[in-house]
mmCIF file of C-alpha atoms and ligand atoms in Angstrom:
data_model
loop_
_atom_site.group_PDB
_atom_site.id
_atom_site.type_symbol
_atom_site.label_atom_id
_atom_site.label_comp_id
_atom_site.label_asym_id
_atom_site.label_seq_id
_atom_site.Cartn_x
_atom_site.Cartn_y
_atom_site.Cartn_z
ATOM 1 C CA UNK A 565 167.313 75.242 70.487
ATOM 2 C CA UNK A 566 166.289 78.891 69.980
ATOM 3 C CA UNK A 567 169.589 79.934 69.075
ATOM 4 C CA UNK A 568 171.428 78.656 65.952
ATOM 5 C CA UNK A 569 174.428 79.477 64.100
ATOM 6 C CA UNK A 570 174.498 80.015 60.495
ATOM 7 C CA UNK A 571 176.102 81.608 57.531
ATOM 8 C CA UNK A 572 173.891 84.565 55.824
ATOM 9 C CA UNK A 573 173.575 87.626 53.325
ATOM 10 C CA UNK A 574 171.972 90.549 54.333
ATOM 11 C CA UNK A 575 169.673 90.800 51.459
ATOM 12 C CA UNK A 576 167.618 93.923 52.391
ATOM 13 C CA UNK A 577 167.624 96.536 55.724
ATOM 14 C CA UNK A 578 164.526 99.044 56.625
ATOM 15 C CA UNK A 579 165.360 101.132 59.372
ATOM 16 C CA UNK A 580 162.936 100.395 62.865
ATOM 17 C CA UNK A 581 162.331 102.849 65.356
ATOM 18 C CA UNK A 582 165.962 105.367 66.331
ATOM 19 C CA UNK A 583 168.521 102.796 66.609
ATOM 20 C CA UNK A 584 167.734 99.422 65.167
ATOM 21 C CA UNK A 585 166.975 98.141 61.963
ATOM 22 C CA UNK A 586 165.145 95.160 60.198
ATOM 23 C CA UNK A 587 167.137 93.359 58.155
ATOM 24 C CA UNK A 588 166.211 90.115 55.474
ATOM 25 C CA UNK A 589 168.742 87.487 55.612
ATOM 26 C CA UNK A 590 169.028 84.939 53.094
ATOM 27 C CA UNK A 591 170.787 81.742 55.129
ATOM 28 C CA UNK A 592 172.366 78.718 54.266
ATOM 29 C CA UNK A 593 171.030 76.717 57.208
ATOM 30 C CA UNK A 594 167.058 78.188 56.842
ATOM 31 C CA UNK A 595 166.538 79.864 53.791
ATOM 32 C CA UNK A 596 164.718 83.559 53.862
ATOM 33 C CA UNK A 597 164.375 84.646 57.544
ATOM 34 C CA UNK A 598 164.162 88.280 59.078
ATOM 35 C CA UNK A 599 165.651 89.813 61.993
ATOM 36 C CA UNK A 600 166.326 92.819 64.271
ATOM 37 C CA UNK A 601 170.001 94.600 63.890
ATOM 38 C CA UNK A 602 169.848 96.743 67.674
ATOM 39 C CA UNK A 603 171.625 99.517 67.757
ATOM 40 C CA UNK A 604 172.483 99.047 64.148
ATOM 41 C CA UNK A 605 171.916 102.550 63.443
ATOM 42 C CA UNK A 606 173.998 103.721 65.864
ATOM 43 C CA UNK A 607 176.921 103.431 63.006
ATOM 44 C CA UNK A 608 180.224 101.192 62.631
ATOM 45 C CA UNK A 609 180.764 101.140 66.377
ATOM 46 C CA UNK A 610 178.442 98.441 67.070
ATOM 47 C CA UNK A 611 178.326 95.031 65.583
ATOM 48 C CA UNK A 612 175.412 95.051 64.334
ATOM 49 C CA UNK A 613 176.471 98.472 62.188
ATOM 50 C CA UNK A 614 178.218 95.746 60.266
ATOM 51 C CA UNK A 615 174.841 94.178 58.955
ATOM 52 C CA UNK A 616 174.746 96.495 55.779
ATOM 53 C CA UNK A 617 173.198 94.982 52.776
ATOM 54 C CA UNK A 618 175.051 92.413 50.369
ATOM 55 C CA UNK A 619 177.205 91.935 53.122
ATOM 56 C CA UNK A 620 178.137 88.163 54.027
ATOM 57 C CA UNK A 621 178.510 87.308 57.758
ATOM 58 C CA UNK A 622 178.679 84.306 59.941
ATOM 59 C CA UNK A 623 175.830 85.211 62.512
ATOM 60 C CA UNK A 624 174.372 83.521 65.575
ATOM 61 C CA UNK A 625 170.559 84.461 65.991
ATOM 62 C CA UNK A 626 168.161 83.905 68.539
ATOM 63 C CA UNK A 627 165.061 82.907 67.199
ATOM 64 C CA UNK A 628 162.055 84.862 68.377
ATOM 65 C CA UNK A 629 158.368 84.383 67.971
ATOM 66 C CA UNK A 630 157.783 85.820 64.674
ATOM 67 C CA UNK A 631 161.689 87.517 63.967
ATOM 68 C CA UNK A 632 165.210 86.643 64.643
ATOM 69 C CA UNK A 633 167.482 88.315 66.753
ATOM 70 C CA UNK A 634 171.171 88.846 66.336
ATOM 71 C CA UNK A 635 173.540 87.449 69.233
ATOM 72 C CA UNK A 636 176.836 87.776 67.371
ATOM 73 C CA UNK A 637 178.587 88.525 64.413
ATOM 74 C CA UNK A 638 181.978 87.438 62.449
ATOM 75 C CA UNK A 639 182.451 88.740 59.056
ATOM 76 C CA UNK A 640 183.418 87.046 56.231
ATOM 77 C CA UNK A 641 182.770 89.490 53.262
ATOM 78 C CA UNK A 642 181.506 93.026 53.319
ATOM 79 C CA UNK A 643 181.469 93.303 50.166
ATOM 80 C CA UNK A 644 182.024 97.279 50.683
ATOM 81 C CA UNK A 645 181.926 98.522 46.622
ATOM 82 C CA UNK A 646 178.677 97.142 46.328
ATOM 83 C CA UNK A 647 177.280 99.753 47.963
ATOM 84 C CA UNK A 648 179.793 102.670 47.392
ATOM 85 C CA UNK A 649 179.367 103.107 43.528
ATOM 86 C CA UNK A 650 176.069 103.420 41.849
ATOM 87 C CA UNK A 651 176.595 100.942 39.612
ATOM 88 C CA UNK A 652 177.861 97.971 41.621
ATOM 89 C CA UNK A 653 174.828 98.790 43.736
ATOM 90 C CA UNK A 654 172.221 98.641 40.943
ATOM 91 C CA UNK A 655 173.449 95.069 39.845
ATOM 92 C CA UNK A 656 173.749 93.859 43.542
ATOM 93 C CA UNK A 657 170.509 95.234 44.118
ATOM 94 C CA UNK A 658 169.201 92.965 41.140
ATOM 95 C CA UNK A 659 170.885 90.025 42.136
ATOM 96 C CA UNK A 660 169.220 90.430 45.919
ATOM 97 C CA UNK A 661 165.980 90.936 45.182
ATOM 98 C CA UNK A 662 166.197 87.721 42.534
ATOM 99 C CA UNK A 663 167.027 85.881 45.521
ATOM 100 C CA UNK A 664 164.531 87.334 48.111
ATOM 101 C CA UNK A 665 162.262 86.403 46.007
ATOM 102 C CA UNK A 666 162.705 83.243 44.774
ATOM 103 C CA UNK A 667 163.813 82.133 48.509
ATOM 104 C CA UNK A 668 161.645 80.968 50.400
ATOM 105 C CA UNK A 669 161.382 81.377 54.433
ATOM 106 C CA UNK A 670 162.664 78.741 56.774
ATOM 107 C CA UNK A 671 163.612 75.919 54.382
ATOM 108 C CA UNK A 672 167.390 75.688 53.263
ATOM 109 C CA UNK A 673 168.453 75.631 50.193
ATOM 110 C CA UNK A 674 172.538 75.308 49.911
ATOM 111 C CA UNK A 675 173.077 75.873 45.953
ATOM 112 C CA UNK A 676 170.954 79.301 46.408
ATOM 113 C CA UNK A 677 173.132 80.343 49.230
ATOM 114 C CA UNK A 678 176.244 79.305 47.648
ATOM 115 C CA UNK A 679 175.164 81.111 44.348
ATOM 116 C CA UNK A 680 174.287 84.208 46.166
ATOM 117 C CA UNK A 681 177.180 84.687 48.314
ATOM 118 C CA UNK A 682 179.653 83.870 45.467
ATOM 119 C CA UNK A 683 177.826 86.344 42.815
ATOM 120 C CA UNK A 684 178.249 89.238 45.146
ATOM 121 C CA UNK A 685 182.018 88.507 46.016
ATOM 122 C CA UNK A 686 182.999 87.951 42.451
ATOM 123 C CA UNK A 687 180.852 91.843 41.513
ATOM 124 C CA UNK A 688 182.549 93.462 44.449
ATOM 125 C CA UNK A 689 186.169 92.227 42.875
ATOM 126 C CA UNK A 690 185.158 93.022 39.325
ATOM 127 C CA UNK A 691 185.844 95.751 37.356
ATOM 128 C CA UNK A 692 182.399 97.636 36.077
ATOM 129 C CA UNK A 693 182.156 96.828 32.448
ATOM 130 C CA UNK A 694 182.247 92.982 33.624
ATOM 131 C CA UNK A 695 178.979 93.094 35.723
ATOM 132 C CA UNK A 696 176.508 92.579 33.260
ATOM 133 C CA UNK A 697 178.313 89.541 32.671
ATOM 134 C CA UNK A 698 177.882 88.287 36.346
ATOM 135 C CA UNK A 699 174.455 89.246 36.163
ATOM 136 C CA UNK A 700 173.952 87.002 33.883
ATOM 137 C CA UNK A 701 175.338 83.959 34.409
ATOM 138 C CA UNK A 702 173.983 84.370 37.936
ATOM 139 C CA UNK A 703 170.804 84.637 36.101
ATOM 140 C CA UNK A 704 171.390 81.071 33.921
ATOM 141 C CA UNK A 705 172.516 79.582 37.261
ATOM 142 C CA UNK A 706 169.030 80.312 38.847
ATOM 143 C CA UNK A 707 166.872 79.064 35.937
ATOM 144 C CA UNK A 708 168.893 76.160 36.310
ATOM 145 C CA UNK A 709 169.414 75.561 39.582
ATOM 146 C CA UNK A 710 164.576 76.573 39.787
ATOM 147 C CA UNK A 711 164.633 73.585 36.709
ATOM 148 C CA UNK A 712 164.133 75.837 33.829
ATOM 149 C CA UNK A 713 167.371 76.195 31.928
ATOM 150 C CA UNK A 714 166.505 76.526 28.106
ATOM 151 C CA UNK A 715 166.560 73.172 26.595
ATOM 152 C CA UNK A 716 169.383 73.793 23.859
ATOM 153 C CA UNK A 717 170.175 70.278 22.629
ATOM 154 C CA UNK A 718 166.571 68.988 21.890
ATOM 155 C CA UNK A 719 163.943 70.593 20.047
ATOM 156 C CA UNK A 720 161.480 71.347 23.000
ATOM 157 C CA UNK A 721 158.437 70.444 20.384
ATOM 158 C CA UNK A 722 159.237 66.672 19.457
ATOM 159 C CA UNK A 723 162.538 66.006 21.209
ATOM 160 C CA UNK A 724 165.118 65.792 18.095
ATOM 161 C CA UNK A 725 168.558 66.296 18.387
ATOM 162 C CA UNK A 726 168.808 70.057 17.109
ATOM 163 C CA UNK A 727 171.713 70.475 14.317
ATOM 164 C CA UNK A 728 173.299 73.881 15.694
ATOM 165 C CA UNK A 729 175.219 74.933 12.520
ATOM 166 C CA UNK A 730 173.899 78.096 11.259
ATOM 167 C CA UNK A 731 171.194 79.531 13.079
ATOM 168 C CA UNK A 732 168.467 78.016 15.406
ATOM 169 C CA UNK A 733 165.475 79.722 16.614
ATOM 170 C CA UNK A 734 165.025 79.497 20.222
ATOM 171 C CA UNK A 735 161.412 80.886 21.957
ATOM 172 C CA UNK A 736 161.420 81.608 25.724
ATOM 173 C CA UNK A 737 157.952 80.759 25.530
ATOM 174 C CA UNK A 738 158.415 76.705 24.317
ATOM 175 C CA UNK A 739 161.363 76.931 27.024
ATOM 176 C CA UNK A 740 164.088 76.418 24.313
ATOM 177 C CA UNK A 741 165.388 75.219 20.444
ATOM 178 C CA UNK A 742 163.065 74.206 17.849
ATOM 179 C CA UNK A 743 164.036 72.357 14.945
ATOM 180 C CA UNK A 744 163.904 73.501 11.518
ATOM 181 C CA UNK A 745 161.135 70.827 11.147
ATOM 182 C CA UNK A 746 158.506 72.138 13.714
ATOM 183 C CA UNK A 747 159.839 75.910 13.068
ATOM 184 C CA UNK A 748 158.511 75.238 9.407
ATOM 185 C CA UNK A 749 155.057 73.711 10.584
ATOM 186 C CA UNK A 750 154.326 76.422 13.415
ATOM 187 C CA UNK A 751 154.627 79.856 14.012
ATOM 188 C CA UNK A 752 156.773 80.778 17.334
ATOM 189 C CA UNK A 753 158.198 83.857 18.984
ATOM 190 C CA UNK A 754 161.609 83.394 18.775
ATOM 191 C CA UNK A 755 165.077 84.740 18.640
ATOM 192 C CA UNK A 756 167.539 83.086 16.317
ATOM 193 C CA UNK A 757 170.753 81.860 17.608
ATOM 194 C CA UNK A 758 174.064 81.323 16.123
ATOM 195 C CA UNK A 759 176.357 78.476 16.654
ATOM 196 C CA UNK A 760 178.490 80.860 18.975
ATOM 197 C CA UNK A 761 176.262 82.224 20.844
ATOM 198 C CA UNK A 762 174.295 78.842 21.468
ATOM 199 C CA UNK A 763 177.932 77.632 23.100
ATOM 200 C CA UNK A 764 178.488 80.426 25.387
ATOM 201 C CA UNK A 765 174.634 79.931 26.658
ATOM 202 C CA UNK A 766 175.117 76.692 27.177
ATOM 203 C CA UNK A 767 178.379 77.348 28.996
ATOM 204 C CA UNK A 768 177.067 80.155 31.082
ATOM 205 C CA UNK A 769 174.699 77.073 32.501
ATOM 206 C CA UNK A 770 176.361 74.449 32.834
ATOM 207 C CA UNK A 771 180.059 75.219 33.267
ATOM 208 C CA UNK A 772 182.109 75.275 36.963
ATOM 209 C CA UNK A 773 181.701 79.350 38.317
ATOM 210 C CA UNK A 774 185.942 79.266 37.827
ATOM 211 C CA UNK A 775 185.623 78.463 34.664
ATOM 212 C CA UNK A 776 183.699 81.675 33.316
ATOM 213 C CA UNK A 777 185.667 84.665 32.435
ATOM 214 C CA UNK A 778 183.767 87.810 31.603
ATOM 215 C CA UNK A 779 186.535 88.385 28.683
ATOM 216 C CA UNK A 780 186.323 85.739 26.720
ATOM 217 C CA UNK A 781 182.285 86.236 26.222
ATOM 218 C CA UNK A 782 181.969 89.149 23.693
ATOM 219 C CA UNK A 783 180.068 92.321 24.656
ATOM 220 C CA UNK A 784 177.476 91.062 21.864
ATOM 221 C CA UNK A 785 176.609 87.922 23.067
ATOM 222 C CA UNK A 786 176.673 88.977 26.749
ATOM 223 C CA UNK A 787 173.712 91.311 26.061
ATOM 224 C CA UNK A 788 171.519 88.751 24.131
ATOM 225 C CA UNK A 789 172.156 86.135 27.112
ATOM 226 C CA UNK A 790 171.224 88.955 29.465
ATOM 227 C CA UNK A 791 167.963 89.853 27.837
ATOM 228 C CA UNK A 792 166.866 85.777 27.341
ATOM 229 C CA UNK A 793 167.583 84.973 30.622
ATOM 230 C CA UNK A 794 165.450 87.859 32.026
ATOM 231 C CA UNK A 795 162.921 87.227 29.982
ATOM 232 C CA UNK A 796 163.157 83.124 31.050
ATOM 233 C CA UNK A 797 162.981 84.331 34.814
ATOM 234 C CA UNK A 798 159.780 87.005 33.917
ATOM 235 C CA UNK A 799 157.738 84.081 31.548
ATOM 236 C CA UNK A 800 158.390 80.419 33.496
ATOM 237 C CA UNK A 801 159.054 81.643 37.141
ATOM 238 C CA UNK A 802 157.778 85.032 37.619
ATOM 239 C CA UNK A 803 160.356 86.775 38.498
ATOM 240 C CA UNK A 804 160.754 90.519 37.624
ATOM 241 C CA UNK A 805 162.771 92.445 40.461
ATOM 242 C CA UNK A 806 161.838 95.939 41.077
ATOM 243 C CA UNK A 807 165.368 97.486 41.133
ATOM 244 C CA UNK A 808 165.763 95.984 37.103
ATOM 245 C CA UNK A 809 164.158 99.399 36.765
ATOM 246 C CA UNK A 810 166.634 101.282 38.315
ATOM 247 C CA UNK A 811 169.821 98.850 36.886
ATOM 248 C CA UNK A 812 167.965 99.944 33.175
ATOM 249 C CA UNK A 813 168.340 103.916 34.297
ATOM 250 C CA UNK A 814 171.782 103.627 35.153
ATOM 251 C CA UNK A 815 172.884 101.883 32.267
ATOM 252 C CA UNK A 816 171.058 104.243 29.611
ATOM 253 C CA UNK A 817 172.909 106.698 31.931
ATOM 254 C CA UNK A 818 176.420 105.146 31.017
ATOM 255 C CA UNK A 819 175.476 104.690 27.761
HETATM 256 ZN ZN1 LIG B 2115 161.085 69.579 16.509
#
């Protein structure tokens, strides 16, 4: 059984030797694996040209002793704008490099997959000023689907039922809300929250992908989301891509 079928995203590509190239796949059937694109570099004529990164492909792979090679390929997305503009790329690049690492190698995991390959499709369809948005929620969709969504309901100090008129203070640190109650007693790095935005961060977690339209989530409200859930990833999982560096240049670019 050295050969297996199996959905995957090219996640990253580093050139090997003239023609071929080493690519990082993130699959749905075995998580994280690498593999060898021959003659990759030899342009669009081959198949394996094809393997370009945030592209989504149907592949059959060989599995060698330590990497995979490719035996065929039948695409399903290539996901072409995410490489063509600047800007697409830097948020693509994010998302990837979430993913690589918080993968891990050889062991499946289908709600990562899903998450991934759907993220890039919906960035590659939408128009630029919505991809922070995507970002984001695929951003609340990791911490939830790694089991450490912000606890928004329930003061994460002594487990009341938060009231969430007005304004509640929410610390990435405690991992959520804390009551007025506790807030008084202690002293806690926190943001505060109002009623609106707690809603849309609880939708951007919990509601169906179809459901969430980039419109209907102000500018505002979008940024605050984006900065918490970064910061959730950096503080409770340890996870701080590289390329957030470049995504920060090209938006103070644009701005
Ligand atoms: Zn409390």
């Amino acid at each position: 059984m050295a050969t297996f079928e199996t959905e995957a995203v090219v996640l990253k590509q580093f050139d090997l030797g003239e023609s071929d190239r080493l690519i990082t796949l993130y699959t749905r059937e075995r998580g994280k694996i690498k593999a060898v694109a021959r003659g990759a570099r030899k342009g669009k004529k081959t198949r394996s040209g094809l393997v370009l990164p945030f592209s989504y492909h149907n592949f059959t792979l060989y599995q060698g002793k330590s990497l995979a090679k490719i035996n065929h390929i039948e695409s399903i997305a290539m996901n072409s704008r995410l490489r063509e503009d600047l800007d697409y790329m830097a948020y693509a690049s994010v998302v990837s490099e979430y993913v690589e690492r918080a993968g891990l190698e050889d062991e499946a995991d289908q709600a990562l997959f899903s998450l991934l390959a759907l993220i890039l499709e919906k960035m590659a369809q939408a128009e630029k000023k919505e991809l922070l948005f995507y970002l984001t929620v695929f951003k609340a969709k990791l911490l939830l689907l790694l089991g450490v969504k912000p606890e928004i309901e329930t003061c994460t100090i002594c487990g009341e039922k938060i009231n969430l008129k007005g304004s509640t203070p929410l610390s990435v640190e405690e991992g959520g809300s804390i009551c007025q109650n506790c807030f008084n007693k202690n002293d806690f790095k926190n943001v505060f929250f109002n009623l609106n935005e707690m809603r849309a961060l609880y939708k951007i977690i919990f509601a169906e992908f179809s459901q969430l339209k980039a419109e209907s989530f102000p500018n505002q409200i979008t940024e605050k989301l984006n900065q918490l859930t970064e910061k959730f990833l950096v503080y409770h999982l340890d996870l701080k891509p590289k390329s957030l560096a470049f995504l920060y240049t090209i938006r103070k670019m644009n701005s």
